Short mmCIF file of C-alpha atoms in Angstrom, two decimals:
data_model
loop_
_atom_site.label_atom_id
_atom_site.label_comp_id
_atom_site.label_asym_id
_atom_site.label_seq_id
_atom_site.Cartn_x
_atom_site.Cartn_y
_atom_site.Cartn_z
CA MET A 1 180.60 -74.76 -52.32
CA SER A 2 180.73 -73.01 -48.96
CA THR A 3 178.22 -75.11 -47.27
CA ASP A 4 179.89 -75.13 -43.74
CA THR A 5 179.41 -71.41 -42.91
CA PHE A 6 175.59 -71.94 -42.11
CA ALA A 7 174.71 -68.66 -42.99
CA PHE A 8 171.14 -69.68 -42.98
CA ALA A 9 170.98 -71.25 -39.72
CA GLY A 10 167.19 -71.15 -38.30
CA ARG A 11 166.00 -69.78 -41.63
CA THR A 12 162.79 -71.57 -43.49
CA ALA A 13 163.19 -70.85 -47.21
CA LEU A 14 160.92 -72.03 -49.91
CA VAL A 15 162.40 -72.49 -53.28
CA THR A 16 159.89 -72.64 -56.34
CA GLY A 17 160.87 -74.82 -59.24
CA ALA A 18 163.49 -76.77 -56.94
CA THR A 19 163.15 -80.06 -58.68
CA ASN A 20 166.20 -79.64 -61.23
CA GLY A 21 168.60 -77.38 -62.53
CA LEU A 22 169.33 -74.18 -60.79
CA GLY A 23 166.42 -74.43 -58.53
CA LEU A 24 167.92 -77.68 -57.26
CA GLN A 25 171.25 -76.64 -56.81
CA THR A 26 170.18 -73.52 -54.91
CA ALA A 27 167.89 -75.64 -52.76
CA LEU A 28 171.10 -77.86 -52.04
CA ARG A 29 173.22 -75.04 -50.64
CA LEU A 30 170.46 -73.43 -48.59
CA ALA A 31 169.94 -76.81 -47.08
CA ARG A 32 173.90 -77.45 -46.52
CA GLY A 33 174.09 -73.62 -45.25
CA GLY A 34 171.51 -74.67 -42.36
CA ALA A 35 168.26 -73.42 -43.82
CA ARG A 36 164.94 -75.79 -43.84
CA VAL A 37 164.01 -75.56 -47.24
CA ILE A 38 160.78 -76.46 -48.82
CA VAL A 39 161.22 -77.89 -52.22
CA HIS A 40 158.53 -76.72 -54.57
CA GLY A 41 157.73 -78.89 -57.58
CA GLN A 42 155.14 -79.63 -60.51
CA THR A 43 154.07 -82.98 -59.23
CA ALA A 44 154.62 -85.05 -56.15
CA GLN A 45 156.94 -87.65 -58.01
CA ASN A 46 158.91 -84.60 -59.17
CA THR A 47 159.53 -83.77 -55.63
CA ASP A 48 159.89 -86.78 -54.32
CA THR A 49 162.61 -87.47 -56.66
CA ALA A 50 164.33 -84.10 -55.97
CA VAL A 51 164.62 -84.52 -52.42
CA ALA A 52 166.28 -88.05 -52.65
CA ALA A 53 168.61 -85.97 -55.22
CA LEU A 54 169.33 -83.42 -52.71
CA THR A 55 169.94 -86.02 -50.12
CA GLU A 56 172.24 -88.03 -52.05
CA LEU A 57 174.35 -84.86 -52.92
CA GLY A 58 174.56 -84.17 -49.15
CA ALA A 59 171.53 -81.97 -47.98
CA PRO A 60 170.45 -83.20 -44.75
CA GLY A 61 167.29 -84.60 -45.07
CA GLY A 62 165.64 -83.37 -42.01
CA ARG A 63 165.99 -79.92 -43.52
CA LEU A 64 163.87 -80.64 -46.59
CA GLU A 65 160.25 -80.40 -47.00
CA GLN A 66 158.17 -80.80 -50.04
CA ALA A 67 155.63 -78.80 -51.91
CA VAL A 68 153.71 -79.34 -54.92
CA ALA A 69 151.67 -76.85 -57.16
CA ASP A 70 151.67 -76.72 -61.15
CA PHE A 71 152.07 -73.17 -62.15
CA ARG A 72 150.12 -73.80 -65.13
CA HIS A 73 146.95 -73.70 -62.89
CA LEU A 74 146.46 -70.97 -60.35
CA ASP A 75 143.91 -72.91 -58.42
CA GLN A 76 146.78 -74.88 -57.28
CA VAL A 77 149.05 -71.72 -56.54
CA ARG A 78 146.31 -70.78 -54.12
CA THR A 79 146.35 -74.02 -52.57
CA LEU A 80 149.90 -74.36 -52.24
CA ALA A 81 149.91 -70.87 -50.48
CA GLU A 82 147.20 -71.84 -47.93
CA GLN A 83 149.00 -75.24 -47.18
CA LEU A 84 152.01 -73.08 -46.13
CA THR A 85 150.23 -70.39 -44.42
CA GLU A 86 148.70 -72.95 -42.34
CA HIS A 87 151.83 -74.97 -41.40
CA HIS A 88 154.46 -72.11 -41.37
CA GLU A 89 154.07 -68.98 -39.13
CA ARG A 90 156.46 -67.86 -40.86
CA LEU A 91 158.80 -67.76 -44.06
CA ASP A 92 162.61 -66.02 -43.83
CA LEU A 93 163.40 -66.67 -47.63
CA LEU A 94 161.27 -66.92 -50.85
CA VAL A 95 163.38 -67.77 -54.00
CA LEU A 96 160.91 -67.31 -56.93
CA ASN A 97 162.98 -69.59 -59.52
CA ALA A 98 160.18 -71.57 -61.06
CA GLY A 99 159.80 -70.73 -64.67
CA ILE A 100 159.79 -71.81 -68.26
CA ALA A 101 161.07 -70.88 -71.63
CA ALA A 102 158.25 -69.66 -73.83
CA PRO A 103 156.83 -72.28 -76.04
CA GLU A 104 157.91 -72.26 -79.98
CA ARG A 105 154.07 -71.70 -80.58
CA ARG A 106 151.68 -69.10 -78.48
CA THR A 107 149.79 -71.43 -75.99
CA LEU A 108 147.16 -70.50 -73.48
CA THR A 109 146.43 -71.66 -69.79
CA GLU A 110 142.82 -72.70 -68.84
CA GLU A 111 142.47 -69.00 -67.54
CA GLY A 112 143.41 -67.54 -70.87
CA ASN A 113 146.84 -66.35 -70.29
CA GLU A 114 150.14 -66.72 -72.57
CA LEU A 115 151.55 -69.59 -70.84
CA SER A 116 155.22 -68.09 -70.09
CA PHE A 117 153.49 -65.05 -68.45
CA GLN A 118 151.37 -66.91 -66.18
CA VAL A 119 154.15 -69.39 -65.26
CA ASN A 120 156.89 -67.02 -65.03
CA TYR A 121 155.13 -63.88 -63.47
CA LEU A 122 151.21 -64.64 -62.73
CA ALA A 123 151.79 -67.47 -60.43
CA PRO A 124 154.87 -66.09 -58.55
CA TYR A 125 153.02 -63.05 -58.09
CA LEU A 126 150.00 -64.54 -56.91
CA LEU A 127 152.03 -66.83 -54.45
CA THR A 128 153.88 -64.04 -53.16
CA ARG A 129 150.77 -61.94 -52.34
CA LEU A 130 149.01 -64.76 -50.64
CA LEU A 131 151.96 -65.55 -48.35
CA GLU A 132 152.18 -62.06 -47.18
CA ARG A 133 151.52 -62.96 -43.59
CA PRO A 134 154.33 -65.67 -42.91
CA LEU A 135 156.93 -63.23 -45.03
CA ALA A 136 155.81 -60.29 -42.93
CA ARG A 137 156.81 -62.64 -39.76
CA GLY A 138 160.06 -63.71 -41.04
CA THR A 139 163.70 -62.53 -39.83
CA ASP A 140 165.13 -60.15 -42.44
CA THR A 141 163.12 -61.61 -44.68
CA ARG A 142 164.27 -61.66 -48.46
CA VAL A 143 162.20 -62.22 -51.65
CA VAL A 144 164.58 -63.21 -54.58
CA ALA A 145 163.25 -63.43 -57.87
CA LEU A 146 165.14 -65.22 -60.81
CA GLY A 147 164.79 -62.59 -63.75
CA SER A 148 166.48 -62.13 -67.07
CA SER A 149 168.56 -59.73 -68.95
CA LEU A 150 166.13 -59.97 -71.57
CA HIS A 151 163.68 -57.77 -69.82
CA ARG A 152 165.52 -54.73 -70.71
CA THR A 153 164.91 -55.12 -74.31
CA ALA A 154 160.98 -56.11 -73.88
CA ASN A 155 158.10 -54.52 -73.47
CA ILE A 156 154.48 -55.18 -71.92
CA ASP A 157 151.85 -55.17 -74.77
CA TRP A 158 148.92 -53.87 -72.91
CA THR A 159 146.85 -54.17 -75.89
CA ASP A 160 147.63 -57.73 -76.84
CA LEU A 161 149.32 -59.37 -73.68
CA THR A 162 148.55 -63.12 -75.01
CA ARG A 163 150.52 -61.94 -78.17
CA ALA A 164 147.72 -63.16 -80.36
CA LYS A 165 148.54 -60.71 -83.34
CA ARG A 166 152.52 -61.29 -83.47
CA TYR A 167 154.01 -64.18 -81.33
CA SER A 168 157.66 -64.83 -80.46
CA ARG A 169 158.95 -66.52 -77.79
CA ILE A 170 161.61 -64.13 -76.95
CA ALA A 171 158.92 -61.29 -77.22
CA ALA A 172 156.63 -63.53 -74.74
CA TYR A 173 159.65 -64.70 -72.36
CA GLY A 174 160.99 -61.01 -72.37
CA GLN A 175 157.43 -59.75 -71.24
CA SER A 176 157.05 -62.40 -68.34
CA LYS A 177 160.46 -61.37 -67.21
CA LEU A 178 159.75 -57.57 -67.28
CA ALA A 179 156.69 -57.89 -65.47
CA LEU A 180 158.50 -59.84 -62.72
CA THR A 181 161.12 -57.25 -62.51
CA THR A 182 158.53 -54.57 -62.38
CA PHE A 183 156.41 -56.38 -59.56
CA ILE A 184 159.73 -57.21 -57.38
CA SER A 185 160.67 -53.41 -57.64
CA SER A 186 157.33 -52.35 -56.55
CA LEU A 187 157.31 -54.39 -53.28
CA ALA A 188 160.03 -52.39 -51.74
CA PRO A 189 158.08 -49.33 -50.35
CA TYR A 190 155.75 -51.91 -48.94
CA LEU A 191 158.12 -54.05 -46.73
CA PRO A 192 158.46 -54.24 -43.30
CA ALA A 193 161.63 -52.52 -41.82
CA GLY A 194 164.94 -54.90 -42.62
CA HIS A 195 163.04 -57.11 -45.11
CA THR A 196 164.08 -56.83 -48.62
CA ALA A 197 163.18 -58.05 -52.48
CA VAL A 198 165.61 -58.10 -55.30
CA THR A 199 165.37 -59.51 -59.00
CA VAL A 200 168.66 -61.10 -60.24
CA HIS A 201 169.99 -62.37 -63.60
CA PRO A 202 172.63 -64.67 -62.27
CA GLY A 203 174.05 -65.74 -65.51
CA VAL A 204 172.97 -68.14 -68.10
CA ALA A 205 172.67 -71.64 -66.89
CA GLU A 206 172.57 -74.83 -68.98
CA THR A 207 168.92 -75.04 -68.70
CA ALA A 208 166.05 -75.21 -71.03
CA THR A 209 165.95 -71.29 -71.10
CA ARG A 210 169.48 -71.16 -72.62
CA PRO A 211 168.83 -71.23 -76.36
CA LEU A 212 166.82 -68.14 -76.09
CA TYR A 213 170.03 -66.35 -75.04
CA GLY A 214 171.93 -67.71 -77.80
CA THR A 215 175.04 -68.26 -75.96
CA VAL A 216 176.89 -70.76 -74.07
CA GLY A 217 175.59 -72.15 -70.82
CA HIS A 218 177.23 -72.21 -67.45
CA PRO A 219 176.80 -75.28 -65.23
CA SER A 220 173.66 -74.64 -62.69
CA GLY A 221 175.68 -75.09 -59.74
CA GLU A 222 178.03 -72.46 -60.84
CA VAL A 223 175.07 -69.97 -61.32
CA ALA A 224 173.42 -71.15 -58.06
CA GLU A 225 176.19 -69.68 -56.06
CA THR A 226 175.45 -66.20 -57.16
CA VAL A 227 171.61 -66.72 -56.28
CA VAL A 228 172.67 -68.16 -52.59
CA ARG A 229 175.00 -65.00 -52.26
CA LEU A 230 172.18 -62.87 -52.74
CA CYS A 231 169.83 -64.75 -50.43
CA GLU A 232 172.21 -64.42 -47.44
CA PRO A 233 170.56 -62.04 -45.03
CA GLY A 234 174.07 -60.54 -44.32
CA PHE A 235 174.71 -59.42 -47.86
CA GLU A 236 173.60 -56.21 -48.21
CA VAL A 237 171.34 -55.38 -51.27
CA VAL A 238 169.50 -52.66 -52.76
CA ASN A 239 165.64 -53.00 -52.04
CA GLY A 240 163.84 -53.51 -55.07
CA GLY A 241 166.85 -53.46 -56.83
CA TYR A 242 167.88 -55.45 -60.27
CA TYR A 243 171.16 -57.43 -60.43
CA GLU A 244 173.18 -59.04 -63.01
CA GLY A 245 175.46 -61.37 -60.78
CA LEU A 246 176.32 -59.37 -57.78
CA GLU A 247 176.02 -56.13 -59.19
CA ILE A 248 173.35 -53.88 -59.27
CA ALA A 249 172.16 -53.15 -62.80
CA PRO A 250 169.85 -50.88 -64.90
CA THR A 251 166.37 -52.10 -65.63
CA GLY A 252 164.06 -51.59 -68.56
CA GLN A 253 162.05 -48.43 -68.70
CA GLN A 254 158.88 -49.62 -67.90
CA VAL A 255 160.10 -50.91 -64.50
CA SER A 256 160.54 -47.48 -63.28
CA GLU A 257 157.46 -45.74 -65.04
CA LYS A 258 154.78 -45.12 -62.33
CA ARG A 259 152.04 -45.33 -65.02
CA SER A 260 153.22 -48.68 -66.15
CA VAL A 261 153.64 -49.89 -62.65
CA ASP A 262 150.00 -48.95 -61.56
CA ARG A 263 148.68 -50.55 -64.76
CA LEU A 264 150.63 -54.05 -64.20
CA LEU A 265 149.44 -54.28 -60.53
CA LYS A 266 146.14 -53.54 -61.14
CA LEU A 267 146.01 -55.82 -64.20
CA SER A 268 147.83 -58.57 -62.10
CA GLU A 269 145.11 -58.29 -59.49
CA LYS A 270 142.32 -58.89 -61.91
CA LEU A 271 143.83 -61.89 -63.71
CA THR A 272 144.85 -63.59 -60.24
CA ALA A 273 141.66 -62.17 -58.27
CA ALA A 274 144.50 -61.39 -55.69
CA PRO A 275 143.67 -59.20 -52.54
CA GLU A 276 143.99 -55.64 -52.35
CA PRO A 277 147.62 -55.12 -51.25
CA ALA A 278 148.32 -54.54 -47.60
CA VAL A 279 150.53 -51.41 -46.78
CA SER A 280 151.95 -52.90 -43.72
CA ALA A 281 152.89 -56.23 -45.14
CA VAL A 282 154.64 -58.02 -48.61
#
């Protein structure tokens, strides 16, 4: 693990879902690389445990901060964004890692959204939108979203977004990751000069989502190396691009269809009550 290069010195990073697995390993590498890392988790207990584990693994305690929000509740996402904006004038790196494997049975949130669509897409969408100001003030800000190769065979079912008529966990999960990839791709034209956003499928880690791929998972630490490389400000990326590993890769068809992009963004604003996007910000 290349932790002595201090590639992230002076940078403030928020890693969502950083309490275990890939998120924890990403946070560890960023902290050891010099970043101040905001460790996000679902509960205060989870983040306490994660920070203790990160410190034990060698992350400097003075570079770790905790943030709590359950992405199953959009009000908690709004509160998180308010707190971060209040305490951080700028953010240089946002790693949208938090996510879940769609449940075996169709499950709705209290807002009426299909669970994986909200946790994997609507919550990250809302958080990114509400953090426009600190992200815009960052230095060479980068947004890195954890996507999935399964988005390429997925579709957004506009007439049945919650999959009430025909539910499968792979279809629901793929739909959520397709929406996330589309959103990140759409950010590029609105980012300040020098700021970038990418989606990455870094490989299949041995986490709860691994069974969806029907393959053997790799250790989270190994997969995290790819995520961290893409986070480095000196690593050039295609703005708005989708990566598999460290290579740019083709996306699903809907990602680049203007009609689909516009429809998704309008729907997302409606479902999250997000503000109209500012042209000069993220």
